[in-house]
Coordinates of C-alpha atoms in Angstrom, one line a residue:
M1 CA 0.0 0.0 0.0
K2 CA 2.8 2.4 0.9
K3 CA 4.5 1.6 -2.4
F4 CA 1.2 2.4 -4.2
I5 CA 0.9 5.7 -2.6
T6 CA 4.5 6.6 -3.3
S7 CA 3.9 5.7 -7.0
L8 CA 0.7 7.8 -7.0
L9 CA 2.5 10.8 -5.6
A10 CA 5.2 10.5 -8.2
V11 CA 2.6 10.4 -11.0
C12 CA 0.8 13.4 -9.5
L13 CA 4.1 15.3 -9.3
L14 CA 4.9 14.4 -12.9
L15 CA 1.6 15.6 -14.1
S16 CA 2.0 18.8 -12.2
V17 CA 5.3 19.5 -13.6
T18 CA 4.2 18.8 -17.1
S19 CA 1.1 21.0 -16.6
L20 CA 3.3 23.9 -15.4
A21 CA 5.7 23.4 -18.3
S22 CA 2.8 23.5 -20.7
C23 CA 1.5 26.7 -19.1
A24 CA 4.9 28.3 -19.3
R25 CA 5.1 27.5 -23.0
S26 CA 1.7 28.9 -23.8
A27 CA 2.1 32.1 -21.7
P28 CA 2.7 35.4 -23.5
P29 CA 6.1 36.9 -23.2
P30 CA 6.6 39.9 -20.9
L31 CA 5.9 43.2 -22.6
E32 CA 9.5 44.4 -22.2
E33 CA 10.8 41.6 -24.2
V34 CA 8.7 42.4 -27.3
Y35 CA 8.0 46.1 -26.8
D36 CA 10.6 47.4 -29.3
E37 CA 9.6 44.9 -32.0
L38 CA 5.9 45.7 -31.7
V39 CA 6.5 49.4 -31.9
D40 CA 8.7 49.0 -34.9
L41 CA 6.0 47.0 -36.7
I42 CA 3.3 49.5 -35.9
E43 CA 5.5 52.4 -37.1
A44 CA 6.5 50.5 -40.3
S45 CA 2.8 49.7 -41.0
H46 CA 1.9 53.4 -41.5
E47 CA 3.4 53.5 -45.0
V48 CA 2.0 50.2 -46.0
N49 CA -1.5 51.1 -44.7
V50 CA -1.5 54.1 -47.1
L51 CA -1.2 51.5 -50.0
L52 CA -3.8 49.2 -48.5
F53 CA -6.4 51.5 -46.8
G54 CA -5.5 55.0 -47.6
A55 CA -4.9 57.3 -50.6
G56 CA -2.7 54.7 -52.3
L57 CA -0.1 55.8 -54.8
P58 CA 0.1 59.1 -56.9
T59 CA -1.6 58.7 -60.2
Y60 CA -2.1 60.7 -63.4
P61 CA -5.7 62.0 -63.6
R62 CA -7.8 61.3 -66.6
G63 CA -9.5 64.1 -68.6
N64 CA -7.8 67.2 -67.1
A65 CA -6.0 69.8 -69.1
E66 CA -2.6 68.1 -69.0
D67 CA -4.1 64.8 -70.1
T68 CA -5.9 66.6 -72.9
L69 CA -2.8 68.4 -74.0
I70 CA -0.4 65.5 -74.1
H71 CA -3.0 62.8 -74.8
R72 CA -1.7 60.7 -72.0
Y73 CA -4.7 58.3 -72.1
Y74 CA -5.3 58.6 -75.9
G75 CA -6.4 55.2 -77.3
V76 CA -6.5 53.7 -73.8
T77 CA -9.8 52.1 -72.8
D78 CA -11.4 53.9 -69.8
D79 CA -11.6 50.8 -67.6
G80 CA -11.4 52.8 -64.3
N81 CA -7.6 52.4 -63.9
L82 CA -5.1 55.3 -63.8
Y83 CA -1.5 55.3 -64.5
V84 CA 0.7 55.3 -61.4
T85 CA 3.2 58.1 -61.7
P86 CA 6.9 57.1 -62.2
Y87 CA 8.0 59.0 -59.0
A88 CA 5.8 56.8 -56.8
K89 CA 7.8 54.7 -54.3
Y90 CA 6.5 51.4 -55.7
A91 CA 6.6 50.6 -59.4
Y92 CA 5.8 46.9 -59.2
V93 CA 3.2 44.7 -57.4
E94 CA 5.9 42.4 -56.2
D95 CA 7.6 45.3 -54.4
M96 CA 4.4 46.2 -52.7
K97 CA 3.8 42.6 -51.6
E98 CA 7.3 42.5 -50.2
A99 CA 6.7 45.6 -48.1
I100 CA 3.4 44.2 -46.8
A101 CA 5.0 40.9 -46.0
A102 CA 7.5 42.7 -43.8
V103 CA 4.7 44.0 -41.5
Y104 CA 1.7 41.6 -41.7
G105 CA 1.5 37.9 -40.8
S106 CA 1.1 35.3 -43.5
E107 CA -2.7 34.4 -43.2
Y108 CA -3.8 38.1 -42.8
R109 CA -1.6 39.3 -45.7
E110 CA -2.9 36.6 -48.0
S111 CA -6.4 38.1 -47.5
L112 CA -5.0 41.6 -48.3
Y113 CA -3.3 40.3 -51.4
E114 CA -6.6 38.9 -52.6
S115 CA -8.6 42.1 -52.1
V116 CA -5.8 44.5 -53.2
F117 CA -4.2 42.7 -56.2
T118 CA -6.8 40.2 -57.4
G119 CA -10.2 41.7 -56.5
H120 CA -12.6 40.5 -53.9
A121 CA -16.0 38.9 -54.2
I122 CA -18.4 40.5 -51.7
A123 CA -21.7 38.8 -52.8
E124 CA -21.0 35.7 -54.8
N125 CA -24.7 34.8 -55.2
V126 CA -25.2 37.9 -57.3
G127 CA -21.6 38.1 -58.8
T128 CA -20.6 41.3 -57.2
V129 CA -16.8 41.7 -57.2
L130 CA -14.8 44.7 -56.0
P131 CA -12.0 45.4 -58.4
A132 CA -8.4 45.0 -57.5
R133 CA -6.8 48.3 -56.4
Y134 CA -3.6 47.7 -58.2
T135 CA -2.9 45.9 -61.4
Q136 CA 0.2 45.5 -63.6
T137 CA 0.1 45.2 -67.3
D138 CA 3.2 45.1 -69.6
G139 CA 5.3 46.3 -66.7
R140 CA 3.2 49.4 -66.0
L141 CA 1.4 49.8 -62.7
Y142 CA -2.2 51.0 -62.5
Q143 CA -4.4 52.0 -59.7
S144 CA -8.2 51.7 -59.7
E145 CA -10.0 55.0 -59.3
S146 CA -13.1 53.3 -58.2
V147 CA -11.6 52.0 -54.9
E148 CA -12.0 54.6 -52.2
A149 CA -9.7 55.2 -49.3
L150 CA -11.1 53.4 -46.2
V151 CA -8.8 55.4 -43.8
K152 CA -8.2 59.2 -44.4
G153 CA -6.8 60.4 -41.1
V154 CA -3.4 59.8 -39.5
R155 CA -3.4 57.7 -36.3
T156 CA -1.1 58.3 -33.3
Y157 CA -0.3 55.8 -30.6
D158 CA 0.7 56.4 -27.0
Y159 CA 3.2 53.5 -26.7
A160 CA 3.8 54.2 -23.0
G161 CA 0.3 52.9 -22.4
M162 CA 0.7 49.7 -24.4
R163 CA -0.4 46.6 -22.6
I164 CA -0.6 42.8 -23.4
V165 CA -4.2 41.7 -22.6
S166 CA -6.2 38.5 -22.7
P167 CA -6.5 36.3 -24.7
S168 CA -2.8 36.2 -25.5
T169 CA -0.4 33.2 -25.8
A170 CA 3.3 32.6 -26.5
S171 CA 2.5 32.8 -30.3
H172 CA -0.5 35.2 -30.5
L173 CA -0.7 38.6 -28.7
R174 CA -3.6 40.9 -28.1
V175 CA -2.4 44.4 -27.3
S176 CA -4.2 47.5 -26.0
I177 CA -2.8 50.9 -26.9
P178 CA -4.2 54.4 -26.3
S179 CA -4.7 56.0 -29.7
C180 CA -6.3 59.0 -31.5
T181 CA -6.5 60.3 -35.0
D182 CA -6.4 63.8 -36.5
A183 CA -10.1 63.4 -37.2
D184 CA -10.9 62.2 -33.7
P185 CA -8.4 63.7 -31.2
E186 CA -10.0 61.9 -28.2
W187 CA -7.6 59.2 -26.8
R188 CA -9.2 55.7 -26.8
N189 CA -7.8 52.2 -26.2
V190 CA -7.5 50.3 -29.5
Y191 CA -6.6 46.6 -29.8
L192 CA -4.1 45.1 -32.2
S193 CA -3.2 41.5 -32.8
F194 CA 0.2 40.0 -33.4
V195 CA 1.4 36.6 -34.6
L196 CA 4.7 34.9 -34.1
E197 CA 6.1 33.3 -37.3
D198 CA 9.5 31.8 -37.7
G199 CA 10.8 33.6 -34.6
R200 CA 9.5 37.0 -35.6
W201 CA 6.3 39.0 -34.6
Y202 CA 4.0 40.3 -37.3
L203 CA 0.8 42.3 -37.2
D204 CA -2.3 40.1 -37.5
S205 CA -4.9 42.9 -37.8
P206 CA -5.0 46.3 -39.4
S207 CA -3.3 49.1 -37.5
C208 CA -4.9 52.1 -39.0

């Protein structure tokens, strides 16, 4: 009987240690360990978000005096796409994808690629499809003039108030940060998600 009790205690101790180890593996890291990386990601996202949700890239307007004078769009079908100017920061879709991939996690960025570069079905039963915002033909980059900016203001974050909140794990973080915009100057807590992939953190939700 004594031997049985000893064995039972050993099993309980093993289970307890295993459980504690499991909890340690799934617990989120301390904020101070990831703070700089998260701030760098949010700051880097501002430029990318202009491509995705903001004004986009500079384009040549159609039908204005300059267009009429130099016949920029002469013979070009008016399909709702405008030429992106050569002084825009990005001249190729692949360059934009690379910039997005440096900020956003794989699963979230694939959904962005679909809506921004392929087009996105919003009501398959009636065949409604939003056009791609950017297309590239014969090496030339175009931007759709029918896709309106979703975000028009500039967002500011108070990183001193950043907190990791529940539910968060070792590979997924939910973060609360005081924030405001130029259109809404009142400070409010917003929530951002991050995902750990190949040893690096990436945004897993929009930060605009």
